[in-house]
Short mmCIF file of C-alpha atoms in Angstrom, two decimals:
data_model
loop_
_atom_site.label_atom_id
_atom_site.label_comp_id
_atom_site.label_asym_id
_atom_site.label_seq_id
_atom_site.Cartn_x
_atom_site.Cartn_y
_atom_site.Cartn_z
CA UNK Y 62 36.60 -2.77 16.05
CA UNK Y 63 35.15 -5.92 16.82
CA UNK Y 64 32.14 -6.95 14.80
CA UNK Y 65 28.42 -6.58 16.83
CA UNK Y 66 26.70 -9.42 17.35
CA UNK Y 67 23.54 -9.40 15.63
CA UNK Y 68 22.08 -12.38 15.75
CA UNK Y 69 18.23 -11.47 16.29
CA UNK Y 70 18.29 -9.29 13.49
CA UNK Y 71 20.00 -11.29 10.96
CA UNK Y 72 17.84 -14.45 11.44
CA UNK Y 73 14.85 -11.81 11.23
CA UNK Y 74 15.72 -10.52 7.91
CA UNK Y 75 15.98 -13.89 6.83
CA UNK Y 76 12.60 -14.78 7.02
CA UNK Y 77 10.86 -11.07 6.77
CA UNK Y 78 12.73 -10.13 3.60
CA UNK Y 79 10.63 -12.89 2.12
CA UNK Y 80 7.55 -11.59 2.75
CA UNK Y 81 8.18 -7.95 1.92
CA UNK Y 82 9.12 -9.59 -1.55
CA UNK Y 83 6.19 -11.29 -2.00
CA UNK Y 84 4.09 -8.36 -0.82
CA UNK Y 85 5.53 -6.08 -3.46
CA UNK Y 86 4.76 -8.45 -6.21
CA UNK Y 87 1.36 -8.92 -4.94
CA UNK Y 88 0.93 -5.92 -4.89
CA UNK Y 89 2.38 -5.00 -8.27
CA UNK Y 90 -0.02 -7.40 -10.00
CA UNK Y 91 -2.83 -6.13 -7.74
CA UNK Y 92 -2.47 -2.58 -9.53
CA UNK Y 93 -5.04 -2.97 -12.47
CA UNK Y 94 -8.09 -3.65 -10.41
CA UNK Y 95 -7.34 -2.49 -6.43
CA UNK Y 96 -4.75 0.03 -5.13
CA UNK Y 97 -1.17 -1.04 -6.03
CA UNK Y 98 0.96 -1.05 -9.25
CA UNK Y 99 4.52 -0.52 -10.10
CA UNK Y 100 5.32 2.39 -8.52
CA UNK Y 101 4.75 1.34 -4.53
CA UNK Y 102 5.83 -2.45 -5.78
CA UNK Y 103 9.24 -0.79 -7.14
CA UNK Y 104 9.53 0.82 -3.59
CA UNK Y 105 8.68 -2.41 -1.72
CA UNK Y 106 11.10 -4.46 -3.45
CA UNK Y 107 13.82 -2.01 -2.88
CA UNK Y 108 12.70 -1.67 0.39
CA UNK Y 109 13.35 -4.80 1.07
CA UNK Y 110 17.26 -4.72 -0.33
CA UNK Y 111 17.73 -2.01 2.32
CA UNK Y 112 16.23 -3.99 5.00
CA UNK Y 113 19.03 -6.72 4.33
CA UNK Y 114 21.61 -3.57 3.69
CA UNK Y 115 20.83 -2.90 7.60
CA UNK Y 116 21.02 -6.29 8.24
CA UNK Y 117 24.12 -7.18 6.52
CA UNK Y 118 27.13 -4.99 4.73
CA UNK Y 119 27.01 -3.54 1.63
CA UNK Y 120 29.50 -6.30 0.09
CA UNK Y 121 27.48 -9.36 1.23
CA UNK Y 122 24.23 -7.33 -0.46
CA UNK Y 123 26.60 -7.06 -3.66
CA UNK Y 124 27.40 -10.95 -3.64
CA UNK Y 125 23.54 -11.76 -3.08
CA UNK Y 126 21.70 -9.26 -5.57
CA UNK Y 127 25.23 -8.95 -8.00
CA UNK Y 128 23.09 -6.06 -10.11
CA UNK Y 129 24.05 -3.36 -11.36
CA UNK Y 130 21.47 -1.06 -10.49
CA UNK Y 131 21.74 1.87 -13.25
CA UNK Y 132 21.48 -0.66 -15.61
CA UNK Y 133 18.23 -2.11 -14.06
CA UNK Y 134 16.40 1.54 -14.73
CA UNK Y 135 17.79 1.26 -18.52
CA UNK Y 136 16.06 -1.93 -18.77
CA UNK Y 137 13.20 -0.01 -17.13
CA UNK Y 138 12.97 2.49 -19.28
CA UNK Y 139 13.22 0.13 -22.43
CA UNK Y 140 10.68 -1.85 -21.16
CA UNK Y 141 8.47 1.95 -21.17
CA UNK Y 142 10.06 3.06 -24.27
CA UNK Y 143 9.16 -0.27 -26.30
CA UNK Y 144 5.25 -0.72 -24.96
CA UNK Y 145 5.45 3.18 -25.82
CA UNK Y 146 6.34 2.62 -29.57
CA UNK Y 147 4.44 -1.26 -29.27
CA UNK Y 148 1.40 0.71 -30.74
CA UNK Y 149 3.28 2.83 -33.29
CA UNK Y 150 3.81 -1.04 -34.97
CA UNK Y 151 0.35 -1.93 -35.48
CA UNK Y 152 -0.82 1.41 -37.34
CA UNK Y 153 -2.00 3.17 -33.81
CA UNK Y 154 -1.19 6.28 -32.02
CA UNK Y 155 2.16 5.88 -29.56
CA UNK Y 156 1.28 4.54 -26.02
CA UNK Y 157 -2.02 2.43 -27.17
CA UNK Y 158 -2.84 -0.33 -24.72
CA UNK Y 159 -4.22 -3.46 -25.95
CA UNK Y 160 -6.04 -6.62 -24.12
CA UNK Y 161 -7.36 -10.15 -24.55
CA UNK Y 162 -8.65 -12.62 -22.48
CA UNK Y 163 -7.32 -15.96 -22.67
CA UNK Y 164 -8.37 -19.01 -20.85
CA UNK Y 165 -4.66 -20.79 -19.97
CA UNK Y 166 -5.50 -24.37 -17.88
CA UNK Y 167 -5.61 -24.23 -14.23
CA UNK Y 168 -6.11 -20.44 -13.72
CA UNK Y 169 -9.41 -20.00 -15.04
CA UNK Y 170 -10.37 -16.54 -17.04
CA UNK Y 171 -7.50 -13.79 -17.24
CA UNK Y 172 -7.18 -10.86 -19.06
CA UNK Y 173 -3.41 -9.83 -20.50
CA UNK Y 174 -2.94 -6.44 -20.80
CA UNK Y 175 0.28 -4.59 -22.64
CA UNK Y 176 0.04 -2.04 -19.61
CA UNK Y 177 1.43 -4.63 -16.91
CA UNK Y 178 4.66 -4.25 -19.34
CA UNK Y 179 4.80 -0.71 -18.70
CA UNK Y 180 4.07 -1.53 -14.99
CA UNK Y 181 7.02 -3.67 -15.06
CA UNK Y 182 9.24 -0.97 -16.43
CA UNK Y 183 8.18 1.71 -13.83
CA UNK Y 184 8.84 -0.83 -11.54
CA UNK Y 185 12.58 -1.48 -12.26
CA UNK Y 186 12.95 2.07 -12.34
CA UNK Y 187 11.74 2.52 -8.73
CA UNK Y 188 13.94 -0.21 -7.53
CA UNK Y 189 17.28 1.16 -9.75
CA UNK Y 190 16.85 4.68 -9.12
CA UNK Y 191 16.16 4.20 -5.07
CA UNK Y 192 19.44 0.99 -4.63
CA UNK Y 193 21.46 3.59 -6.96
CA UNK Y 194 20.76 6.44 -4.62
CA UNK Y 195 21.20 4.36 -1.61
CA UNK Y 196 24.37 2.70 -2.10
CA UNK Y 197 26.12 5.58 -3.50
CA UNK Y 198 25.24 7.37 -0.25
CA UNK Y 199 26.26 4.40 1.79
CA UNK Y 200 29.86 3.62 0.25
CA UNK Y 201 30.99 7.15 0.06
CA UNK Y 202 32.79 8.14 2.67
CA UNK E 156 -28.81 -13.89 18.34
CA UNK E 157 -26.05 -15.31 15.90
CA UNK E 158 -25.42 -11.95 14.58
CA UNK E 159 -25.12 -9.92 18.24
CA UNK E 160 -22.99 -13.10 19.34
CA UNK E 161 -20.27 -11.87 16.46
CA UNK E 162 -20.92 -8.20 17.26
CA UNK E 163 -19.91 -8.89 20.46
CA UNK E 164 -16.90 -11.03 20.12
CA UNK E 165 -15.38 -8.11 16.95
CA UNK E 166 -16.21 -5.20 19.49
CA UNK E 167 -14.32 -7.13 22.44
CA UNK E 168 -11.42 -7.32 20.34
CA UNK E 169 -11.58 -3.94 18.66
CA UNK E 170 -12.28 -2.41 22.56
CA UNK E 171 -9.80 -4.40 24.35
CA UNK E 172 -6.78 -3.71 21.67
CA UNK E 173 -7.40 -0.01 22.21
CA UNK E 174 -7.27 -0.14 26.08
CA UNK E 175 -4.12 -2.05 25.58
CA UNK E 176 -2.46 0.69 23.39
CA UNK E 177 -3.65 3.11 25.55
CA UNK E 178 -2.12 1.30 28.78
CA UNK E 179 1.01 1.39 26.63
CA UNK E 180 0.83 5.20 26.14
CA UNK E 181 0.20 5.57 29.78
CA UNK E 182 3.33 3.54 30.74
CA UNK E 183 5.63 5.65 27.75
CA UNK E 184 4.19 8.80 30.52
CA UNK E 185 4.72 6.87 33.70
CA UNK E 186 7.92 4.83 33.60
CA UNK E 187 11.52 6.31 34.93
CA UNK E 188 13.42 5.25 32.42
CA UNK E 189 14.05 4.30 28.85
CA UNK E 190 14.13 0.24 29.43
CA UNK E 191 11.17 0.17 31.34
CA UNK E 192 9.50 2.71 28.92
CA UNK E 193 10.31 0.74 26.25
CA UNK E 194 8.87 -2.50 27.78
CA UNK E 195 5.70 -0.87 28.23
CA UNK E 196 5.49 0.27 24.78
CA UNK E 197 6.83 -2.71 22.59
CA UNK E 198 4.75 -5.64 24.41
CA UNK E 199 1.61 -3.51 25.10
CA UNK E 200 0.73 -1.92 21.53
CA UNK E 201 2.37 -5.46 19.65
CA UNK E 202 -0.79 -7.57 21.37
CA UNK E 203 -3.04 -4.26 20.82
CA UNK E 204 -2.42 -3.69 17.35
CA UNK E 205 -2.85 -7.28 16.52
CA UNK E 206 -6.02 -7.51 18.59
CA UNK E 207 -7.54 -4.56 16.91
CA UNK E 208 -6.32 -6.19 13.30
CA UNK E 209 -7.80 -9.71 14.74
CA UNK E 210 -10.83 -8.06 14.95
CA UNK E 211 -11.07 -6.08 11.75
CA UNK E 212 -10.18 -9.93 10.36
CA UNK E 213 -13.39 -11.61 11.87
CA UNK E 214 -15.44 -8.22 10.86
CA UNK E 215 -14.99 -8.37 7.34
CA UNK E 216 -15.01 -12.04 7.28
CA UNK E 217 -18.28 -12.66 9.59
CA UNK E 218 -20.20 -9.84 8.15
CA UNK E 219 -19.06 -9.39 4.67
CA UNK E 220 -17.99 -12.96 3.93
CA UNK E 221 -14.87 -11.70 2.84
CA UNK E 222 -11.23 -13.47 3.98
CA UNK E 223 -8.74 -10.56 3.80
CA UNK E 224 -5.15 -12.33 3.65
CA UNK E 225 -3.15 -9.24 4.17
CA UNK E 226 -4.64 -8.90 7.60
CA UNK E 227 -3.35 -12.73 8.76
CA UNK E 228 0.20 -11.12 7.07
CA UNK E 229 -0.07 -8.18 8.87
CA UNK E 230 -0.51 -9.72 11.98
CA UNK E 231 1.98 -11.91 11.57
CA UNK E 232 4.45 -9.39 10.45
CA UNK E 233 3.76 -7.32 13.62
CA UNK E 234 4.17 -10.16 15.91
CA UNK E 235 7.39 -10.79 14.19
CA UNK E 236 8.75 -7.32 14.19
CA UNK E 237 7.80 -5.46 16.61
CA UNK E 238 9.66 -7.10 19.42
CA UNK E 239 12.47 -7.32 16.94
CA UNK E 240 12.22 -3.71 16.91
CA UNK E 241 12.23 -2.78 20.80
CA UNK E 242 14.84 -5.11 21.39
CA UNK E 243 17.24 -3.13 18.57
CA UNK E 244 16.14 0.16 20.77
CA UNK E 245 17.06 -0.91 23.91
CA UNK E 246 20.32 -2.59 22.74
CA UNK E 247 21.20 0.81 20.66
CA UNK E 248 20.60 2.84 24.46
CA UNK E 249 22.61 0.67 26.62
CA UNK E 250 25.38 1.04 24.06
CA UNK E 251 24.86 4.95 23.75
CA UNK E 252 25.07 4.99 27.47
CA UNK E 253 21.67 5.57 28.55
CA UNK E 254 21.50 5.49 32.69
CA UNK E 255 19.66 2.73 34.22
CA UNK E 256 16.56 3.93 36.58
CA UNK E 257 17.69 5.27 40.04
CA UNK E 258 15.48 2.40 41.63
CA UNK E 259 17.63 -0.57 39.92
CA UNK E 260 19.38 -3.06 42.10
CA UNK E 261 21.82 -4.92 39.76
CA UNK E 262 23.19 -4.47 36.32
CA UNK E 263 24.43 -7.57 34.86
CA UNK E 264 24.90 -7.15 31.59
CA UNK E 265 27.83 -4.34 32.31
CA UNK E 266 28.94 -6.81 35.09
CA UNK E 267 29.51 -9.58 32.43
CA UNK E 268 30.92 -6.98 29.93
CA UNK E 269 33.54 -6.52 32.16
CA UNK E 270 34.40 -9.77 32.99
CA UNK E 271 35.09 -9.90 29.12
CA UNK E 272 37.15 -7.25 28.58
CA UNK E 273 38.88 -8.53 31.49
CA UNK E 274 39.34 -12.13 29.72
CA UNK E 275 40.38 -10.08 26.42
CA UNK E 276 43.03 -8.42 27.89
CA UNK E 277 44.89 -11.30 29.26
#
């Protein structure tokens, strides 16, 4: 079968991709203080992988993102698992959060909290667990 | 004065992007076919919707003092897509097959189609 031509689509993707990425980590670091967080940034992200999956074939979406995706939601859950156990090293209960504010040059005020690495670990999960359900569905035939 | 002047220009915006979605709901009633159906709907609610987020822009931003930027990206994303996405429709039913209106007078697109399988096959 000859290949469709899908120009319009392809040179779409291109540039929307972009900024479904950068909404999903806005929206992942938006998650302490507005709506947002890792959960909907995790589905974003991936969201944006299956926009290029449409776009493209599953083996040009391999050679760009060359992840294995179950081992992305290990790394997620080690990133839960060690914040977790973080507070079983300084002499507190498991899962304490901790914050400080430090005053880096340029960016003014911020406050650091150990619960954006916890964010980060739901949010690897989201992506792994939704490309690994994706692309097994879409190779098998 | 000031203040009814930029009550006036949000509600114009908010107003006038509704009637345009609803024109485009009227046309999805009224057209024959899927092509022409489809025209209504993608051009119509694309400048609607982005009126209607236009003036949700200039409300929070005239009357709150607040500039929301994922309004601008959300009405950039919509001009960007939705076109995208009623072009992909109406390519995906002239491939299924989908029958032109009975009012048509030329189809050129299955005229040139042929002329390339013709070329193909010699």
């Amino acid at each position: 079968m000859m290949k469709t031509n899908n120009v319009i689509l392809e040179t779409a993707t291109k540039v929307i991709v972009f900024i479904i990425l950068l909404f999903s980590v806005y929206m992942f670091f938006a998650g302490h203080y507005e709506p947002g967080g890792g959960f909907i940034g995790g589905l974003m992200a991936s969201g944006a992988i299956v926009l290029l999956l449409i776009a493209y074939d599953i083996k040009t979406v391999t050679t760009i993102l060359p992840f294995d995706f179950k081992k992305v939601t290990a790394v997620g859950l080690l990133f839960a698992a060690g914040t977790a156990a973080g507070g079983l090293l300084f002499d507190k209960p498991m899962l304490t959060h901790w914050f400080t504010y430090v005053n880096p040059p340029l960016l003014g005020k911020m406050s650091l909290h150990t619960a954006v690495l916890f964010d980060i670990g739901v949010f690897l999960v989201v992506v792994g667990v939704t490309m690994t359900i994706i692309q097994t569905i879409g190779e098998s035939e | 004065m000031i203040e009814i002047t930029y009550e006036f220009i949000v509600g114009l915006f908010i107003v006038v992007g509704g009637l345009l979605t609803l024109a485009a709901t009227v046309g999805a009633i009224r057209f024959p076919d899927v092509y022409t159906r489809n025209h209504a709907i993608s051009k119509s609610t694309t400048l609607g919707v982005t009126m209607i987020l236009v003036g949700t822009l200039l409300y929070f931003f005239l009357f709150e003092e607040h500039f929301n930027s994922r309004l601008v990206l959300a009405i950039m994303f919509i001009l960007m897509t939705a076109p995208i996405s009623g072009h992909l429709i109406g390519r995906a039913a002239y491939n299924s097959g989908v029958k032109l209106a009975e009012r048509t007078v030329t189809d050129e697109l299955e005229r040139d189609r042929k002329k390339g399988k013709q070329a193909n096959s010699l």
